[in-house]
mmCIF file of C-alpha atoms in Angstrom:
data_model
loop_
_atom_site.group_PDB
_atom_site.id
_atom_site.type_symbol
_atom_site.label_atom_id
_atom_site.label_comp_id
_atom_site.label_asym_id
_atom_site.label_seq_id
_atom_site.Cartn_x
_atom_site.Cartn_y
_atom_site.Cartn_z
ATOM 1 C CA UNK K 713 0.000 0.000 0.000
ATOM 2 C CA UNK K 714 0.772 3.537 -0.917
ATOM 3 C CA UNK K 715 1.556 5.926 2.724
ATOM 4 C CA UNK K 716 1.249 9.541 2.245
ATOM 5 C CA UNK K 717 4.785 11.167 3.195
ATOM 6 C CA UNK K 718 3.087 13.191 5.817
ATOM 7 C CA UNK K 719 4.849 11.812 9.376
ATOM 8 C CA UNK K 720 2.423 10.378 11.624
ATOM 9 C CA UNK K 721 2.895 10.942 15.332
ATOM 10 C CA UNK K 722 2.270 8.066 17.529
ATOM 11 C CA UNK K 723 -1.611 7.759 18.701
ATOM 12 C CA UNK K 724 -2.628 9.904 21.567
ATOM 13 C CA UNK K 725 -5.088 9.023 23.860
ATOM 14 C CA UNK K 726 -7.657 11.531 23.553
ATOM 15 C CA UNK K 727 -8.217 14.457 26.634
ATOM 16 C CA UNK K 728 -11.329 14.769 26.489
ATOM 17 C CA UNK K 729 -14.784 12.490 25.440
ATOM 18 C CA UNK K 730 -14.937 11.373 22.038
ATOM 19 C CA UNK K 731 -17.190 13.378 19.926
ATOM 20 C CA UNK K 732 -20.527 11.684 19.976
ATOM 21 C CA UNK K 733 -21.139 10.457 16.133
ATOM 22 C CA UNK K 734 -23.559 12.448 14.277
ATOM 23 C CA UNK K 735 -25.349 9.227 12.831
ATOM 24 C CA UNK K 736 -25.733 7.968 16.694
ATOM 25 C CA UNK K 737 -27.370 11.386 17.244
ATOM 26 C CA UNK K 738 -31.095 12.059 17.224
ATOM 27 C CA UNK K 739 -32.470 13.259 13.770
ATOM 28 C CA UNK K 740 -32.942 16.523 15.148
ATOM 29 C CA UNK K 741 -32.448 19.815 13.079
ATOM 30 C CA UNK K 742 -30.382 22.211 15.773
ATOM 31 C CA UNK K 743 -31.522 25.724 15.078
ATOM 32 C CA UNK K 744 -28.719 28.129 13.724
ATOM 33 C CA UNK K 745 -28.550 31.086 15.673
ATOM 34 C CA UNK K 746 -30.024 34.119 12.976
ATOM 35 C CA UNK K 747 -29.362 37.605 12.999
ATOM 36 C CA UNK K 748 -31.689 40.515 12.815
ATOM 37 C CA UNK K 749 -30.876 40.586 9.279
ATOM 38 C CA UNK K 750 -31.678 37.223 9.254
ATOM 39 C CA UNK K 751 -28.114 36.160 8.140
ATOM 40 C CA UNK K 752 -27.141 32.947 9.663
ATOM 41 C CA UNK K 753 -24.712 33.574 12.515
ATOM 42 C CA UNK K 754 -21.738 31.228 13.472
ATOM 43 C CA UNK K 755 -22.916 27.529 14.837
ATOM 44 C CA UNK K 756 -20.669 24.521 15.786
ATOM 45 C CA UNK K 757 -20.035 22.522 12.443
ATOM 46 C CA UNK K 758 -22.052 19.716 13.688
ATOM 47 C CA UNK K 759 -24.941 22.028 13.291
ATOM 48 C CA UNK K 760 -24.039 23.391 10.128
ATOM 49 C CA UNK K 761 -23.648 19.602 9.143
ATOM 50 C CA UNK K 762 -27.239 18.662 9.800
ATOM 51 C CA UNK K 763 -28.465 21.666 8.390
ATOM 52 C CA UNK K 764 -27.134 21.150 5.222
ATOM 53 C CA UNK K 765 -28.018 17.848 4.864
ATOM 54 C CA UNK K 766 -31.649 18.869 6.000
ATOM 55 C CA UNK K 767 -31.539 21.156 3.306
ATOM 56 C CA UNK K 768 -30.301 18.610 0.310
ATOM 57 C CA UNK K 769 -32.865 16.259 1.736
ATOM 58 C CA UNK K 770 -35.335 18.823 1.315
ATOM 59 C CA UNK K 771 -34.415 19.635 -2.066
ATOM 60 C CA UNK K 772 -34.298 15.977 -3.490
ATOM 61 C CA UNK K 773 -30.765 16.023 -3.860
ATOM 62 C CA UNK K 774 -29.282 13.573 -0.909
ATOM 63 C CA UNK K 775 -30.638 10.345 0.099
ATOM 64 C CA UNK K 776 -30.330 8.280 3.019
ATOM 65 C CA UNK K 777 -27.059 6.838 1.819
ATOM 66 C CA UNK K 778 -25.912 10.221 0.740
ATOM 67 C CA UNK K 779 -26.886 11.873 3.814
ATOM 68 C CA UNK K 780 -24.938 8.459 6.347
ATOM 69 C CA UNK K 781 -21.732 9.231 3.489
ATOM 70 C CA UNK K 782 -21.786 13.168 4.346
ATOM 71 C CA UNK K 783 -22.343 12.263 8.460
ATOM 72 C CA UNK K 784 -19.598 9.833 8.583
ATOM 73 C CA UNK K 785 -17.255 12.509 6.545
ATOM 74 C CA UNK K 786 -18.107 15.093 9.304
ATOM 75 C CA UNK K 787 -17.289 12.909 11.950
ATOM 76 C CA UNK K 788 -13.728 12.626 11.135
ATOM 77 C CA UNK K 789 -13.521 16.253 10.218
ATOM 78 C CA UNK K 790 -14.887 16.338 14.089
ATOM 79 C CA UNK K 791 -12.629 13.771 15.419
ATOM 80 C CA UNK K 792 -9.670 15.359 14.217
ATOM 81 C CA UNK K 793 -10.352 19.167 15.155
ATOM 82 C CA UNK K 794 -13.453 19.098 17.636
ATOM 83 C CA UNK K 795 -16.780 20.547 17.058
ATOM 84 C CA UNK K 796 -15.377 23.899 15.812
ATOM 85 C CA UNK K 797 -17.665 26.904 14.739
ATOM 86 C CA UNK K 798 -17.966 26.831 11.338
ATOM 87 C CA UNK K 799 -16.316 30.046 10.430
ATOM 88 C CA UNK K 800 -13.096 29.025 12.297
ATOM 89 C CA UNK K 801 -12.610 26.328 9.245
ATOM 90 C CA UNK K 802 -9.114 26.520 8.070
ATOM 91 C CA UNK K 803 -7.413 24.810 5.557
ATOM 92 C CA UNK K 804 -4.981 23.514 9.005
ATOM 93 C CA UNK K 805 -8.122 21.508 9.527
ATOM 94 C CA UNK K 806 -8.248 19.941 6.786
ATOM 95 C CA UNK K 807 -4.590 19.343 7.138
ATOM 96 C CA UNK K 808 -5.590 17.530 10.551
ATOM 97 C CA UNK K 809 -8.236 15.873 9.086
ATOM 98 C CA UNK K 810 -6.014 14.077 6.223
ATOM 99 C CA UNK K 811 -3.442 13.014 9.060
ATOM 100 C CA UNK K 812 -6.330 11.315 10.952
ATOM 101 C CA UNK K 813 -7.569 9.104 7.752
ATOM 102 C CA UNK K 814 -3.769 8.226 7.781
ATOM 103 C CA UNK K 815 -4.326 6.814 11.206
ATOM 104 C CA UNK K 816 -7.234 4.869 10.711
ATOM 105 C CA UNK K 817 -7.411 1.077 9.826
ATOM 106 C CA UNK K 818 -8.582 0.922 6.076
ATOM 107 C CA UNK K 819 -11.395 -0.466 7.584
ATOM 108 C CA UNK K 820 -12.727 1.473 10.417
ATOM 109 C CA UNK K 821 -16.606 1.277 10.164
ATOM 110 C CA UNK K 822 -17.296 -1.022 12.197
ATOM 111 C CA UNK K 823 -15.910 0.617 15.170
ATOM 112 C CA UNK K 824 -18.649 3.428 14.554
ATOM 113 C CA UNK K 825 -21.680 1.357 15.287
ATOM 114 C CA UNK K 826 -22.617 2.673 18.937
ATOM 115 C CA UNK K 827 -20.926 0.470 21.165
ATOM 116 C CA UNK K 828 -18.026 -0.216 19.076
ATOM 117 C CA UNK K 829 -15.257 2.607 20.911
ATOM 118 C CA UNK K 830 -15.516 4.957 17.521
ATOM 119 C CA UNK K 831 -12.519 6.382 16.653
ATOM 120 C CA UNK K 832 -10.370 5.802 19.818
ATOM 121 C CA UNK K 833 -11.092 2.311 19.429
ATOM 122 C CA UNK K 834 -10.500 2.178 15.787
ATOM 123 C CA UNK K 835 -6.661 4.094 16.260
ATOM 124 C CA UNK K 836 -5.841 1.235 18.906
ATOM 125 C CA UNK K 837 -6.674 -1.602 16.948
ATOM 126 C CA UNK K 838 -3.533 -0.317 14.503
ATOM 127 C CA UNK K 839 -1.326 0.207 17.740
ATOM 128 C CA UNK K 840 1.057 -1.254 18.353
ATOM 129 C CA UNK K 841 1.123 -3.632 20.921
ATOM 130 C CA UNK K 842 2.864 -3.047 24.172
ATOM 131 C CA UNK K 843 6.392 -1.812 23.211
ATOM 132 C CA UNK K 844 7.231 -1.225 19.546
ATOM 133 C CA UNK K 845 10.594 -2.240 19.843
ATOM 134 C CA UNK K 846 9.131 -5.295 21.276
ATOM 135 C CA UNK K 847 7.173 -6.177 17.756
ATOM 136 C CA UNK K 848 8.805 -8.101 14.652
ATOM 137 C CA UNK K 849 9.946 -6.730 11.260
ATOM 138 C CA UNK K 850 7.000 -8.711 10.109
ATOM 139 C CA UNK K 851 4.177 -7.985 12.855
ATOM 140 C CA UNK K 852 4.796 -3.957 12.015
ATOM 141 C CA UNK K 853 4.661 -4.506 8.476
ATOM 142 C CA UNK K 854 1.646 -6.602 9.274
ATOM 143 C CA UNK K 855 -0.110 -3.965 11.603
ATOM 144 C CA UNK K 856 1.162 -1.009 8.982
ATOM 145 C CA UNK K 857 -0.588 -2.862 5.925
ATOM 146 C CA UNK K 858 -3.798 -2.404 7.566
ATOM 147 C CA UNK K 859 -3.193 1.374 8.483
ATOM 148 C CA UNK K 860 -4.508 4.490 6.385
ATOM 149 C CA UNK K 861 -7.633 4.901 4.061
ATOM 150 C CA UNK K 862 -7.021 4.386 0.581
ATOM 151 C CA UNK K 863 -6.921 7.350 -1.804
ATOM 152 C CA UNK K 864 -10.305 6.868 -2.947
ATOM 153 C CA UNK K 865 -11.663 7.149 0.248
ATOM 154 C CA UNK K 866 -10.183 9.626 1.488
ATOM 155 C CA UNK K 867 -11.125 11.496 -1.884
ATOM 156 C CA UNK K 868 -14.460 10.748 -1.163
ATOM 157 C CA UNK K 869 -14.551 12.368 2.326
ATOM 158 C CA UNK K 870 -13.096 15.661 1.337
ATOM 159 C CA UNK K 871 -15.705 15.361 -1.520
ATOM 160 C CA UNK K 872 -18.454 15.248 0.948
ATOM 161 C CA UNK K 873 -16.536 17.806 3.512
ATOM 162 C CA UNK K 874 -16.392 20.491 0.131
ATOM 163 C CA UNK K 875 -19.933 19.931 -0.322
ATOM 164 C CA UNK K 876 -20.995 20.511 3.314
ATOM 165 C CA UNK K 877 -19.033 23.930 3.353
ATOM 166 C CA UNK K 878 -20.752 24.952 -0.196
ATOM 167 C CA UNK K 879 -24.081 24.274 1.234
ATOM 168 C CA UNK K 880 -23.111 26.566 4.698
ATOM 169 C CA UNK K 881 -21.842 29.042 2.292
ATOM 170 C CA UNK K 882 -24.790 28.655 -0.137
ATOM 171 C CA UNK K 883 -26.985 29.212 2.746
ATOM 172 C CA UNK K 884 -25.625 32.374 4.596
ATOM 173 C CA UNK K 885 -23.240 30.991 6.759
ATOM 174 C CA UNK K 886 -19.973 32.954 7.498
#
């Protein structure tokens, strides 16, 4: 497999919770804060998330799978940076976002049905184990084969993430 030349530092434990995924969430539509204008003002990305996809729903352009594909992009984007407000998006978090899929097993998804650990989980299963001078030649290149999303799917996410900051933008956010 194909590594992206960006160094990865080894895993660290998160500080704080894990984000809650958006898929485990209720289907609720969080009301964006709205200006006298009426202008949007700034909201957590989570909430900018659902809105949008609200919004494609409404308009016939996302389905169910669409809308799951567009969740489970935003909850990496919200792994890797936190549940930012939407106008503090940088192209860093991107950046940070990209170094996380580099992280994760190729094959992560099933650590994000509820119950599963999420992310946390899905970074330890790639760990090494114990020491890693204590592992093999073989058992790292074992354990590395297994590491980082594949091109596509990473593609994919920042496919999704694009579309989910078009939409904010689209709809008034700043």
């Amino acid at each position: 497999p194909v590594h992206d030349p960006i160094p990865t530092p080894d895993p660290v434990p998160p500080t704080q919770p894990e984000p809650r995924p958006m898929a485990m969430q209720p289907d609720t539509i969080p009301a964006t804060p709205v200006s006298p204008s009426g202008v949007p003002q700034d909201a957590p990305f989570s909430a900018v998330v659902q809105k949008v996809i609200t919004m494609k729903k409404g308009q016939g352009l996302w389905d169910a799978k669409r809308n799951n594909e567009v969740r489970a992009s935003a909850n990496i984007f919200i792994y890797a940076n936190g549940d930012i407000n939407f106008s503090q998006v940088t192209q860093q978090h991107m950046h940070q976002t990209l170094s996380l899929m580099t992280k994760l097993p190729a094959k992560y998804n099933h650590y994000m049905v509820e119950g599963r650990g999420g992310f946390a989980a899905a970074l330890a299963s790639v760990a090494p184990l114990g020491n890693p001078g204590d592992e093999t030649e073989a058992q790292r290149q074992e354990r590395e084969a297994k590491i980082g999303l594949h091109a596509v799917t990473r593609n994919k996410h920042f496919t999704w993430l694009k579309a989910i900051i078009d939409g904010a933008v689209a709809a008034g956010h700043p």
